[in-house]
mmCIF file of C-alpha atoms and ligand atoms in Angstrom:
data_model
loop_
_atom_site.group_PDB
_atom_site.id
_atom_site.type_symbol
_atom_site.label_atom_id
_atom_site.label_comp_id
_atom_site.label_asym_id
_atom_site.label_seq_id
_atom_site.Cartn_x
_atom_site.Cartn_y
_atom_site.Cartn_z
ATOM 1 C CA MET A 1013 50.132 97.702 48.578
ATOM 2 C CA SER A 1014 48.429 94.376 48.197
ATOM 3 C CA TYR A 1015 46.733 93.687 44.882
ATOM 4 C CA ARG A 1016 42.948 93.673 44.420
ATOM 5 C CA HIS A 1017 41.023 93.222 41.176
ATOM 6 C CA ARG A 1018 39.711 96.594 39.989
ATOM 7 C CA SER A 1019 37.472 97.986 37.297
ATOM 8 C CA ASN A 1020 38.975 100.187 34.581
ATOM 9 C CA THR A 1021 37.960 103.201 36.656
ATOM 10 C CA GLY A 1022 39.889 101.955 39.674
ATOM 11 C CA GLN A 1023 36.957 100.686 41.708
ATOM 12 C CA GLU A 1024 37.701 97.558 43.740
ATOM 13 C CA LEU A 1025 35.759 94.522 42.570
ATOM 14 C CA ALA A 1026 34.185 92.073 45.000
ATOM 15 C CA LEU A 1027 36.162 89.095 43.692
ATOM 16 C CA PRO A 1028 39.057 87.324 45.418
ATOM 17 C CA VAL A 1029 42.450 87.168 43.717
ATOM 18 C CA GLY A 1030 42.843 83.624 42.478
ATOM 19 C CA LYS A 1031 45.145 81.781 40.126
ATOM 20 C CA VAL A 1032 46.106 82.925 36.648
ATOM 21 C CA ILE A 1033 45.864 80.375 33.856
ATOM 22 C CA CYS A 1034 48.081 81.176 30.899
ATOM 23 C CA VAL A 1035 48.330 79.758 27.429
ATOM 24 C CA GLY A 1036 51.608 79.478 25.552
ATOM 25 C CA ARG A 1037 51.995 79.946 21.786
ATOM 26 C CA ASN A 1038 48.427 80.957 20.974
ATOM 27 C CA TYR A 1039 49.513 83.157 18.069
ATOM 28 C CA ALA A 1040 51.414 81.342 15.304
ATOM 29 C CA GLU A 1041 53.757 84.247 14.549
ATOM 30 C CA HIS A 1042 54.933 84.380 18.149
ATOM 31 C CA ALA A 1043 55.589 80.619 18.266
ATOM 32 C CA LEU A 1044 57.734 80.961 15.151
ATOM 33 C CA GLU A 1045 59.715 83.978 16.407
ATOM 34 C CA LEU A 1046 61.013 81.861 19.305
ATOM 35 C CA ASN A 1047 61.647 78.873 16.984
ATOM 36 C CA ASN A 1048 58.898 76.839 18.617
ATOM 37 C CA PRO A 1049 56.550 74.558 16.711
ATOM 38 C CA VAL A 1050 52.947 75.789 16.367
ATOM 39 C CA PRO A 1051 51.023 73.574 18.803
ATOM 40 C CA THR A 1052 47.923 71.597 17.901
ATOM 41 C CA GLU A 1053 46.465 71.872 21.424
ATOM 42 C CA PRO A 1054 46.754 74.773 23.884
ATOM 43 C CA ILE A 1055 49.842 74.714 26.110
ATOM 44 C CA LEU A 1056 48.709 75.672 29.614
ATOM 45 C CA PHE A 1057 50.581 76.836 32.677
ATOM 46 C CA ILE A 1058 49.584 78.579 35.923
ATOM 47 C CA LYS A 1059 50.822 81.601 37.809
ATOM 48 C CA PRO A 1060 49.869 81.684 41.510
ATOM 49 C CA SER A 1061 48.061 84.655 43.076
ATOM 50 C CA THR A 1062 51.427 85.790 44.511
ATOM 51 C CA ALA A 1063 52.560 86.572 40.940
ATOM 52 C CA VAL A 1064 49.865 89.216 40.492
ATOM 53 C CA VAL A 1065 50.651 92.919 40.878
ATOM 54 C CA ASP A 1066 48.994 96.152 39.765
ATOM 55 C CA MET A 1067 50.161 97.128 36.278
ATOM 56 C CA ARG A 1068 49.750 100.842 37.037
ATOM 57 C CA GLN A 1069 52.479 100.709 39.680
ATOM 58 C CA PRO A 1070 56.133 100.684 38.588
ATOM 59 C CA ILE A 1071 56.892 97.099 37.569
ATOM 60 C CA GLY A 1072 59.838 95.525 39.369
ATOM 61 C CA ILE A 1073 61.793 92.949 37.374
ATOM 62 C CA PRO A 1074 64.566 90.614 38.556
ATOM 63 C CA THR A 1075 67.933 91.789 37.231
ATOM 64 C CA GLU A 1076 70.231 88.909 38.122
ATOM 65 C CA GLN A 1077 68.674 85.995 36.241
ATOM 66 C CA GLY A 1078 69.276 86.960 32.632
ATOM 67 C CA SER A 1079 66.778 88.622 30.331
ATOM 68 C CA CYS A 1080 63.223 89.344 31.458
ATOM 69 C CA HIS A 1081 60.836 89.500 28.497
ATOM 70 C CA VAL A 1082 57.458 91.193 28.380
ATOM 71 C CA GLU A 1083 54.560 89.371 26.711
ATOM 72 C CA THR A 1084 51.452 91.556 26.372
ATOM 73 C CA GLU A 1085 48.242 89.574 26.599
ATOM 74 C CA ILE A 1086 44.474 89.963 26.674
ATOM 75 C CA ALA A 1087 43.356 89.159 30.245
ATOM 76 C CA LEU A 1088 39.920 87.820 31.147
ATOM 77 C CA LEU A 1089 38.455 88.086 34.625
ATOM 78 C CA ILE A 1090 36.214 85.162 35.571
ATOM 79 C CA ASP A 1091 33.288 85.582 37.977
ATOM 80 C CA THR A 1092 31.562 82.178 37.782
ATOM 81 C CA LYS A 1093 32.857 78.683 38.511
ATOM 82 C CA LEU A 1094 33.664 76.821 35.290
ATOM 83 C CA CYS A 1095 34.163 73.074 35.368
ATOM 84 C CA ARG A 1096 33.887 71.165 32.058
ATOM 85 C CA ALA A 1097 31.988 74.173 30.734
ATOM 86 C CA THR A 1098 30.039 74.589 27.527
ATOM 87 C CA GLU A 1099 30.825 77.463 25.141
ATOM 88 C CA ARG A 1100 27.799 79.351 26.431
ATOM 89 C CA GLN A 1101 28.736 78.910 30.114
ATOM 90 C CA ALA A 1102 32.296 79.984 29.327
ATOM 91 C CA ALA A 1103 31.215 83.118 27.478
ATOM 92 C CA GLU A 1104 28.872 84.091 30.306
ATOM 93 C CA ALA A 1105 31.566 83.664 32.969
ATOM 94 C CA ILE A 1106 33.774 86.434 31.562
ATOM 95 C CA ALA A 1107 33.199 89.473 33.771
ATOM 96 C CA GLY A 1108 36.008 91.701 32.591
ATOM 97 C CA LEU A 1109 38.375 92.425 29.733
ATOM 98 C CA GLY A 1110 41.832 93.705 30.614
ATOM 99 C CA LEU A 1111 45.553 93.453 30.030
ATOM 100 C CA GLY A 1112 48.188 91.211 31.523
ATOM 101 C CA PHE A 1113 51.941 91.079 31.163
ATOM 102 C CA ASP A 1114 53.288 87.536 31.210
ATOM 103 C CA LEU A 1115 56.788 88.443 32.434
ATOM 104 C CA THR A 1116 59.208 85.706 31.485
ATOM 105 C CA LEU A 1117 62.807 85.098 32.517
ATOM 106 C CA ARG A 1118 63.710 83.971 29.007
ATOM 107 C CA ASP A 1119 67.218 82.668 29.695
ATOM 108 C CA VAL A 1120 65.925 80.671 32.666
ATOM 109 C CA GLN A 1121 63.034 79.352 30.558
ATOM 110 C CA ASN A 1122 65.347 78.300 27.711
ATOM 111 C CA GLU A 1123 67.476 76.364 30.189
ATOM 112 C CA LEU A 1124 64.370 74.682 31.698
ATOM 113 C CA LYS A 1125 62.987 73.837 28.248
ATOM 114 C CA LYS A 1126 66.306 72.340 27.179
ATOM 115 C CA ASN A 1127 66.174 70.049 30.206
ATOM 116 C CA GLY A 1128 62.494 69.190 29.844
ATOM 117 C CA LEU A 1129 61.646 70.862 33.162
ATOM 118 C CA PRO A 1130 58.514 72.837 34.147
ATOM 119 C CA TRP A 1131 58.473 76.602 33.422
ATOM 120 C CA GLU A 1132 57.411 77.989 36.816
ATOM 121 C CA MET A 1133 60.838 79.284 37.835
ATOM 122 C CA ALA A 1134 60.803 81.424 34.674
ATOM 123 C CA LYS A 1135 57.162 82.492 34.631
ATOM 124 C CA ALA A 1136 55.522 82.238 38.050
ATOM 125 C CA PHE A 1137 57.872 84.288 40.239
ATOM 126 C CA ASP A 1138 56.571 87.056 42.536
ATOM 127 C CA GLY A 1139 55.428 90.016 40.444
ATOM 128 C CA SER A 1140 55.501 88.081 37.159
ATOM 129 C CA CYS A 1141 51.894 88.940 36.333
ATOM 130 C CA PRO A 1142 51.085 92.676 36.265
ATOM 131 C CA LEU A 1143 47.358 93.138 35.574
ATOM 132 C CA SER A 1144 45.349 96.184 34.522
ATOM 133 C CA GLY A 1145 41.889 97.066 35.713
ATOM 134 C CA PHE A 1146 39.058 95.341 33.865
ATOM 135 C CA LEU A 1147 36.529 96.797 31.463
ATOM 136 C CA PRO A 1148 33.013 95.550 32.122
ATOM 137 C CA VAL A 1149 32.007 93.049 29.477
ATOM 138 C CA THR A 1150 28.888 94.106 27.640
ATOM 139 C CA ARG A 1151 28.599 92.646 24.154
ATOM 140 C CA PRO A 1152 32.145 91.976 23.084
ATOM 141 C CA GLU A 1153 32.976 90.279 19.867
ATOM 142 C CA TRP A 1154 35.639 87.985 21.263
ATOM 143 C CA ASP A 1155 37.212 87.394 17.880
ATOM 144 C CA ASN A 1156 37.977 91.052 17.318
ATOM 145 C CA ILE A 1157 39.831 92.323 20.383
ATOM 146 C CA GLY A 1158 42.905 94.392 19.611
ATOM 147 C CA LEU A 1159 45.968 94.775 21.798
ATOM 148 C CA GLN A 1160 49.117 96.815 21.560
ATOM 149 C CA LEU A 1161 52.318 97.482 23.461
ATOM 150 C CA GLN A 1162 54.315 100.649 23.016
ATOM 151 C CA LEU A 1163 57.838 100.513 24.403
ATOM 152 C CA ASN A 1164 59.594 103.850 24.847
ATOM 153 C CA GLY A 1165 57.248 105.431 22.304
ATOM 154 C CA GLU A 1166 57.558 102.745 19.590
ATOM 155 C CA THR A 1167 54.992 100.071 18.791
ATOM 156 C CA GLN A 1168 56.543 96.824 19.963
ATOM 157 C CA GLN A 1169 53.641 94.373 19.896
ATOM 158 C CA TYR A 1170 50.403 94.512 17.990
ATOM 159 C CA GLY A 1171 47.787 91.797 17.761
ATOM 160 C CA ASN A 1172 44.149 90.900 17.409
ATOM 161 C CA SER A 1173 42.301 87.980 18.938
ATOM 162 C CA ILE A 1174 41.192 86.947 15.442
ATOM 163 C CA ASP A 1175 44.725 85.577 14.988
ATOM 164 C CA MET A 1176 44.561 83.284 18.022
ATOM 165 C CA ILE A 1177 45.084 79.601 17.282
ATOM 166 C CA THR A 1178 42.474 78.717 19.934
ATOM 167 C CA PRO A 1179 39.838 81.492 20.143
ATOM 168 C CA ILE A 1180 38.911 83.003 23.498
ATOM 169 C CA VAL A 1181 35.705 81.113 24.318
ATOM 170 C CA SER A 1182 37.036 77.736 23.091
ATOM 171 C CA LEU A 1183 40.138 78.349 25.169
ATOM 172 C CA LEU A 1184 38.049 78.787 28.337
ATOM 173 C CA VAL A 1185 36.153 75.587 27.565
ATOM 174 C CA TYR A 1186 39.439 73.720 27.044
ATOM 175 C CA ILE A 1187 40.932 75.110 30.271
ATOM 176 C CA SER A 1188 37.819 74.189 32.268
ATOM 177 C CA HIS A 1189 38.247 70.551 31.227
ATOM 178 C CA HIS A 1190 41.668 70.507 32.904
ATOM 179 C CA PHE A 1191 41.458 73.054 35.734
ATOM 180 C CA THR A 1192 38.297 74.340 37.410
ATOM 181 C CA LEU A 1193 38.114 78.105 37.102
ATOM 182 C CA LEU A 1194 36.783 79.937 40.161
ATOM 183 C CA PRO A 1195 35.422 83.462 40.601
ATOM 184 C CA GLY A 1196 38.413 85.802 40.739
ATOM 185 C CA ASP A 1197 40.639 83.655 38.522
ATOM 186 C CA VAL A 1198 42.184 85.299 35.477
ATOM 187 C CA VAL A 1199 43.023 83.824 32.087
ATOM 188 C CA LEU A 1200 45.891 85.189 29.989
ATOM 189 C CA THR A 1201 45.278 84.312 26.373
ATOM 190 C CA GLY A 1202 48.753 84.275 24.846
ATOM 191 C CA THR A 1203 51.009 86.862 23.284
ATOM 192 C CA PRO A 1204 51.311 88.069 19.711
ATOM 193 C CA ALA A 1205 54.765 88.431 18.111
ATOM 194 C CA GLY A 1206 57.210 91.116 19.208
ATOM 195 C CA VAL A 1207 58.186 89.930 22.684
ATOM 196 C CA CYS A 1208 61.348 91.644 23.852
ATOM 197 C CA PRO A 1209 63.662 92.034 26.845
ATOM 198 C CA LEU A 1210 62.895 94.791 29.358
ATOM 199 C CA ASN A 1211 65.412 97.239 30.777
ATOM 200 C CA ILE A 1212 65.284 99.364 33.909
ATOM 201 C CA GLY A 1213 63.784 102.739 33.000
ATOM 202 C CA ASP A 1214 61.696 101.448 30.067
ATOM 203 C CA GLU A 1215 58.344 103.188 29.637
ATOM 204 C CA LEU A 1216 55.421 101.035 28.540
ATOM 205 C CA ILE A 1217 51.939 101.812 27.320
ATOM 206 C CA ALA A 1218 49.642 98.830 26.840
ATOM 207 C CA ARG A 1219 46.232 99.030 25.199
ATOM 208 C CA VAL A 1220 43.295 96.721 24.675
ATOM 209 C CA VAL A 1221 40.416 97.682 22.398
ATOM 210 C CA ASP A 1222 36.984 96.152 21.902
ATOM 211 C CA PRO A 1223 35.822 97.867 18.709
ATOM 212 C CA VAL A 1224 32.258 96.544 18.935
ATOM 213 C CA SER A 1225 31.413 98.132 22.268
ATOM 214 C CA GLU A 1226 33.949 100.891 21.553
ATOM 215 C CA LEU A 1227 35.677 100.269 24.867
ATOM 216 C CA GLU A 1228 39.374 100.922 25.193
ATOM 217 C CA LEU A 1229 41.737 100.572 28.118
ATOM 218 C CA ALA A 1230 45.249 101.996 28.186
ATOM 219 C CA VAL A 1231 47.819 101.628 30.969
ATOM 220 C CA GLU A 1232 51.057 103.570 31.273
ATOM 221 C CA THR A 1233 53.790 102.131 33.434
ATOM 222 C CA GLU A 1234 57.555 101.911 33.886
ATOM 223 C CA ILE A 1235 60.163 99.290 34.629
ATOM 224 C CA VAL A 1236 62.233 99.374 37.819
ATOM 225 C CA SER A 1237 64.533 96.893 39.527
ATOM 226 C CA ILE A 1238 62.621 94.501 41.760
ATOM 227 C CA SER A 1239 64.774 95.585 44.687
ATOM 228 C CA ASP A 1240 63.487 99.181 44.272
ATOM 229 C CA ARG A 1241 59.817 98.326 44.423
HETATM 230 ZN ZN1 LIG B 1416 52.594 84.379 27.528
#
């Protein structure tokens, strides 16, 4: 089934599926757990639209390229073109709040990093970006969005956007000075600590919570081999 952006209730949204802009090391604790320096400016990379799949479906991971890590991230759906945007334009362009998994072939990435090569082979492969549906954005307090990943019943990742090195709206402004965002593009805002390898048969529950508008989204899914999808 081909992917379409959806609301949290499963309704198809009238937005095309565009690129996904991701930020690396936006939570200091996560940078440190992988022995990376905490960056002074956002580290950006892009996943193409072919990376996007529906998070509710079983998630197929490659099994023959070393470990595949899950990074649970707050996802933002954009519905207005942003080019060298102001903070206000950026905030108004966020149409939806959801969840994304930034699936990462960690062994491949470590090899690429060691050789100073780009990360796409590790992070932009087909199916590397499962996305949830999107909660409508009403009056969110962008600096107080909670997210959580439960893996096989245990809390594996827990974070809050207040701990981001570059906060959500500033991040959109920064991105829009490098890459124009178009309606239907998605921004993944970085992962908190607790990233871990996935195994076939793992059961995942991801949650994002906006305590101000009291909106919560939870997605239950499972891990399968990519050849079984
Ligand atoms: Zn990530």
